């Protein structure tokens, strides 16, 4: 049998009194999910030994925003190593300037001229080294994937890609063909190579511009 002393009874009464005054607090759980989608900045690259195009866009939710675009040109009179270094340095500078989260680059296709294919592959390698040197994850897409994602047609020409890039990003004017291809591969990555995903995300803005989709293509 347990016998309580007066001191024990006094302590017990104080504990009961404290418990009645301070009820246990409920745990508050907060969501770690951000209240809005985190923006992702994408650097697109259209590789070429003479001219390499670059395009930077930002994706936040279903919205695509244009950041910058341009070209990196090598001196045609310089030797090959110097030209490759020019491309490497240019890609590195663009990466530092615009601080993208990832990069997308167009894959090399086999040309009729083996020498041209080899030179293009070397230029592409220099560009990839510049991207990886900055610490970027690099994703690769074929020209067919780019055209299907941006235009909705795998045999689209450069003019059609330029037109669609201009419309999708609501640009005031058309970018050059190299910059447009670079922006196109960035758009392709932003939407996982999905044409319908690209158009669906931009549908409200396109409708306000008086545009619509017909047979997988955007028409005005």
PDB file of C-alpha atoms in Angstrom, residues 30-138:
ATOM      1  CA  UNK A  30       2.488  24.340 -41.564  1.00  0.00           C
ATOM      2  CA  UNK A  31       2.692  23.352 -45.182  1.00  0.00           C
ATOM      3  CA  UNK A  32       6.157  23.476 -46.708  1.00  0.00           C
ATOM      4  CA  UNK A  33       4.734  23.903 -50.182  1.00  0.00           C
ATOM      5  CA  UNK A  34       5.347  27.439 -51.497  1.00  0.00           C
ATOM      6  CA  UNK A  35       2.227  29.570 -52.051  1.00  0.00           C
ATOM      7  CA  UNK A  36       3.132  30.052 -55.731  1.00  0.00           C
ATOM      8  CA  UNK A  37       5.062  28.018 -58.325  1.00  0.00           C
ATOM      9  CA  UNK A  38       8.815  28.452 -58.165  1.00  0.00           C
ATOM     10  CA  UNK A  39      10.134  29.978 -61.422  1.00  0.00           C
ATOM     11  CA  UNK A  40      12.557  27.922 -63.498  1.00  0.00           C
ATOM     12  CA  UNK A  41      15.001  29.708 -65.786  1.00  0.00           C
ATOM     13  CA  UNK A  42      16.027  27.749 -68.892  1.00  0.00           C
ATOM     14  CA  UNK A  43      18.914  28.445 -71.260  1.00  0.00           C
ATOM     15  CA  UNK A  44      18.381  27.065 -74.758  1.00  0.00           C
ATOM     16  CA  UNK A  45      21.312  26.514 -77.125  1.00  0.00           C
ATOM     17  CA  UNK A  46      21.319  26.068 -80.917  1.00  0.00           C
ATOM     18  CA  UNK A  47      24.927  24.967 -81.556  1.00  0.00           C
ATOM     19  CA  UNK A  48      26.958  25.939 -84.599  1.00  0.00           C
ATOM     20  CA  UNK A  49      30.645  26.493 -85.311  1.00  0.00           C
ATOM     21  CA  UNK A  50      30.144  29.811 -87.089  1.00  0.00           C
ATOM     22  CA  UNK A  51      27.112  30.992 -85.096  1.00  0.00           C
ATOM     23  CA  UNK A  52      25.648  29.548 -81.896  1.00  0.00           C
ATOM     24  CA  UNK A  53      22.254  30.841 -80.846  1.00  0.00           C
ATOM     25  CA  UNK A  54      21.156  31.200 -77.232  1.00  0.00           C
ATOM     26  CA  UNK A  55      17.790  31.968 -75.674  1.00  0.00           C
ATOM     27  CA  UNK A  56      16.768  32.398 -72.056  1.00  0.00           C
ATOM     28  CA  UNK A  57      13.189  31.984 -70.858  1.00  0.00           C
ATOM     29  CA  UNK A  58      11.564  31.624 -67.469  1.00  0.00           C
ATOM     30  CA  UNK A  59       8.713  29.263 -66.660  1.00  0.00           C
ATOM     31  CA  UNK A  60       6.439  29.851 -63.664  1.00  0.00           C
ATOM     32  CA  UNK A  61       3.435  27.560 -63.525  1.00  0.00           C
ATOM     33  CA  UNK A  62       1.934  27.630 -67.008  1.00  0.00           C
ATOM     34  CA  UNK A  63       3.476  30.985 -67.908  1.00  0.00           C
ATOM     35  CA  UNK A  64       6.500  31.440 -70.139  1.00  0.00           C
ATOM     36  CA  UNK A  65       8.434  34.702 -70.032  1.00  0.00           C
ATOM     37  CA  UNK A  66      11.157  35.896 -72.396  1.00  0.00           C
ATOM     38  CA  UNK A  67      14.398  36.953 -70.710  1.00  0.00           C
ATOM     39  CA  UNK A  68      17.055  37.319 -73.427  1.00  0.00           C
ATOM     40  CA  UNK A  69      18.402  35.883 -76.669  1.00  0.00           C
ATOM     41  CA  UNK A  70      21.294  36.382 -79.047  1.00  0.00           C
ATOM     42  CA  UNK A  71      24.195  34.721 -80.820  1.00  0.00           C
ATOM     43  CA  UNK A  72      27.821  33.821 -80.184  1.00  0.00           C
ATOM     44  CA  UNK A  73      29.978  34.087 -83.306  1.00  0.00           C
ATOM     45  CA  UNK A  74      33.448  32.712 -83.950  1.00  0.00           C
ATOM     46  CA  UNK A  75      35.993  34.129 -86.374  1.00  0.00           C
ATOM     47  CA  UNK A  76      35.899  32.135 -89.604  1.00  0.00           C
ATOM     48  CA  UNK A  77      39.581  32.944 -90.222  1.00  0.00           C
ATOM     49  CA  UNK A  78      40.749  31.560 -86.862  1.00  0.00           C
ATOM     50  CA  UNK A  79      41.911  27.985 -86.409  1.00  0.00           C
ATOM     51  CA  UNK A  80      39.512  25.375 -85.039  1.00  0.00           C
ATOM     52  CA  UNK A  81      40.757  25.288 -81.410  1.00  0.00           C
ATOM     53  CA  UNK A  82      40.450  29.082 -81.158  1.00  0.00           C
ATOM     54  CA  UNK A  83      36.931  29.006 -82.577  1.00  0.00           C
ATOM     55  CA  UNK A  84      35.881  26.305 -80.126  1.00  0.00           C
ATOM     56  CA  UNK A  85      37.346  28.331 -77.251  1.00  0.00           C
ATOM     57  CA  UNK A  86      35.331  31.356 -78.415  1.00  0.00           C
ATOM     58  CA  UNK A  87      32.145  29.300 -78.213  1.00  0.00           C
ATOM     59  CA  UNK A  88      33.106  27.866 -74.816  1.00  0.00           C
ATOM     60  CA  UNK A  89      33.885  31.314 -73.393  1.00  0.00           C
ATOM     61  CA  UNK A  90      30.683  32.770 -74.855  1.00  0.00           C
ATOM     62  CA  UNK A  91      28.488  30.047 -73.359  1.00  0.00           C
ATOM     63  CA  UNK A  92      30.220  30.470 -70.004  1.00  0.00           C
ATOM     64  CA  UNK A  93      29.608  34.231 -70.086  1.00  0.00           C
ATOM     65  CA  UNK A  94      25.922  33.820 -70.982  1.00  0.00           C
ATOM     66  CA  UNK A  95      25.519  31.326 -68.125  1.00  0.00           C
ATOM     67  CA  UNK A  96      27.107  33.708 -65.624  1.00  0.00           C
ATOM     68  CA  UNK A  97      25.078  36.668 -66.867  1.00  0.00           C
ATOM     69  CA  UNK A  98      21.613  35.098 -66.791  1.00  0.00           C
ATOM     70  CA  UNK A  99      22.118  32.409 -64.095  1.00  0.00           C
ATOM     71  CA  UNK A 100      19.820  29.715 -65.551  1.00  0.00           C
ATOM     72  CA  UNK A 101      18.673  26.683 -63.562  1.00  0.00           C
ATOM     73  CA  UNK A 102      19.178  24.251 -66.444  1.00  0.00           C
ATOM     74  CA  UNK A 103      20.068  24.141 -70.123  1.00  0.00           C
ATOM     75  CA  UNK A 104      18.575  22.521 -73.217  1.00  0.00           C
ATOM     76  CA  UNK A 105      20.563  21.956 -76.397  1.00  0.00           C
ATOM     77  CA  UNK A 106      19.675  20.680 -79.843  1.00  0.00           C
ATOM     78  CA  UNK A 107      21.106  17.312 -80.861  1.00  0.00           C
ATOM     79  CA  UNK A 108      23.356  16.960 -83.895  1.00  0.00           C
ATOM     80  CA  UNK A 109      21.829  15.411 -86.992  1.00  0.00           C
ATOM     81  CA  UNK A 110      23.887  13.478 -89.542  1.00  0.00           C
ATOM     82  CA  UNK A 111      24.484  15.755 -92.511  1.00  0.00           C
ATOM     83  CA  UNK A 112      25.167  14.709 -96.094  1.00  0.00           C
ATOM     84  CA  UNK A 113      28.636  16.210 -95.638  1.00  0.00           C
ATOM     85  CA  UNK A 114      30.564  14.208 -92.980  1.00  0.00           C
ATOM     86  CA  UNK A 115      33.022  17.072 -92.424  1.00  0.00           C
ATOM     87  CA  UNK A 116      30.199  19.503 -91.612  1.00  0.00           C
ATOM     88  CA  UNK A 117      28.678  16.988 -89.199  1.00  0.00           C
ATOM     89  CA  UNK A 118      32.039  16.545 -87.462  1.00  0.00           C
ATOM     90  CA  UNK A 119      32.567  20.307 -87.076  1.00  0.00           C
ATOM     91  CA  UNK A 120      29.028  20.782 -85.762  1.00  0.00           C
ATOM     92  CA  UNK A 121      29.592  17.994 -83.250  1.00  0.00           C
ATOM     93  CA  UNK A 122      32.763  19.673 -82.014  1.00  0.00           C
ATOM     94  CA  UNK A 123      30.965  23.009 -81.640  1.00  0.00           C
ATOM     95  CA  UNK A 124      28.194  21.283 -79.723  1.00  0.00           C
ATOM     96  CA  UNK A 125      30.777  19.638 -77.469  1.00  0.00           C
ATOM     97  CA  UNK A 126      32.360  23.007 -76.675  1.00  0.00           C
ATOM     98  CA  UNK A 127      28.931  24.423 -75.818  1.00  0.00           C
ATOM     99  CA  UNK A 128      28.084  21.490 -73.549  1.00  0.00           C
ATOM    100  CA  UNK A 129      31.437  21.843 -71.765  1.00  0.00           C
ATOM    101  CA  UNK A 130      30.643  25.502 -71.106  1.00  0.00           C
ATOM    102  CA  UNK A 131      27.241  24.592 -69.653  1.00  0.00           C
ATOM    103  CA  UNK A 132      28.545  21.737 -67.514  1.00  0.00           C
ATOM    104  CA  UNK A 133      31.468  23.886 -66.381  1.00  0.00           C
ATOM    105  CA  UNK A 134      28.954  26.333 -64.931  1.00  0.00           C
ATOM    106  CA  UNK A 135      27.259  23.443 -63.107  1.00  0.00           C
ATOM    107  CA  UNK A 136      24.099  23.245 -65.219  1.00  0.00           C
ATOM    108  CA  UNK A 137      22.135  20.060 -65.903  1.00  0.00           C
ATOM    109  CA  UNK A 138      21.941  19.678 -69.688  1.00  0.00           C
TER     110      UNK A 138
END
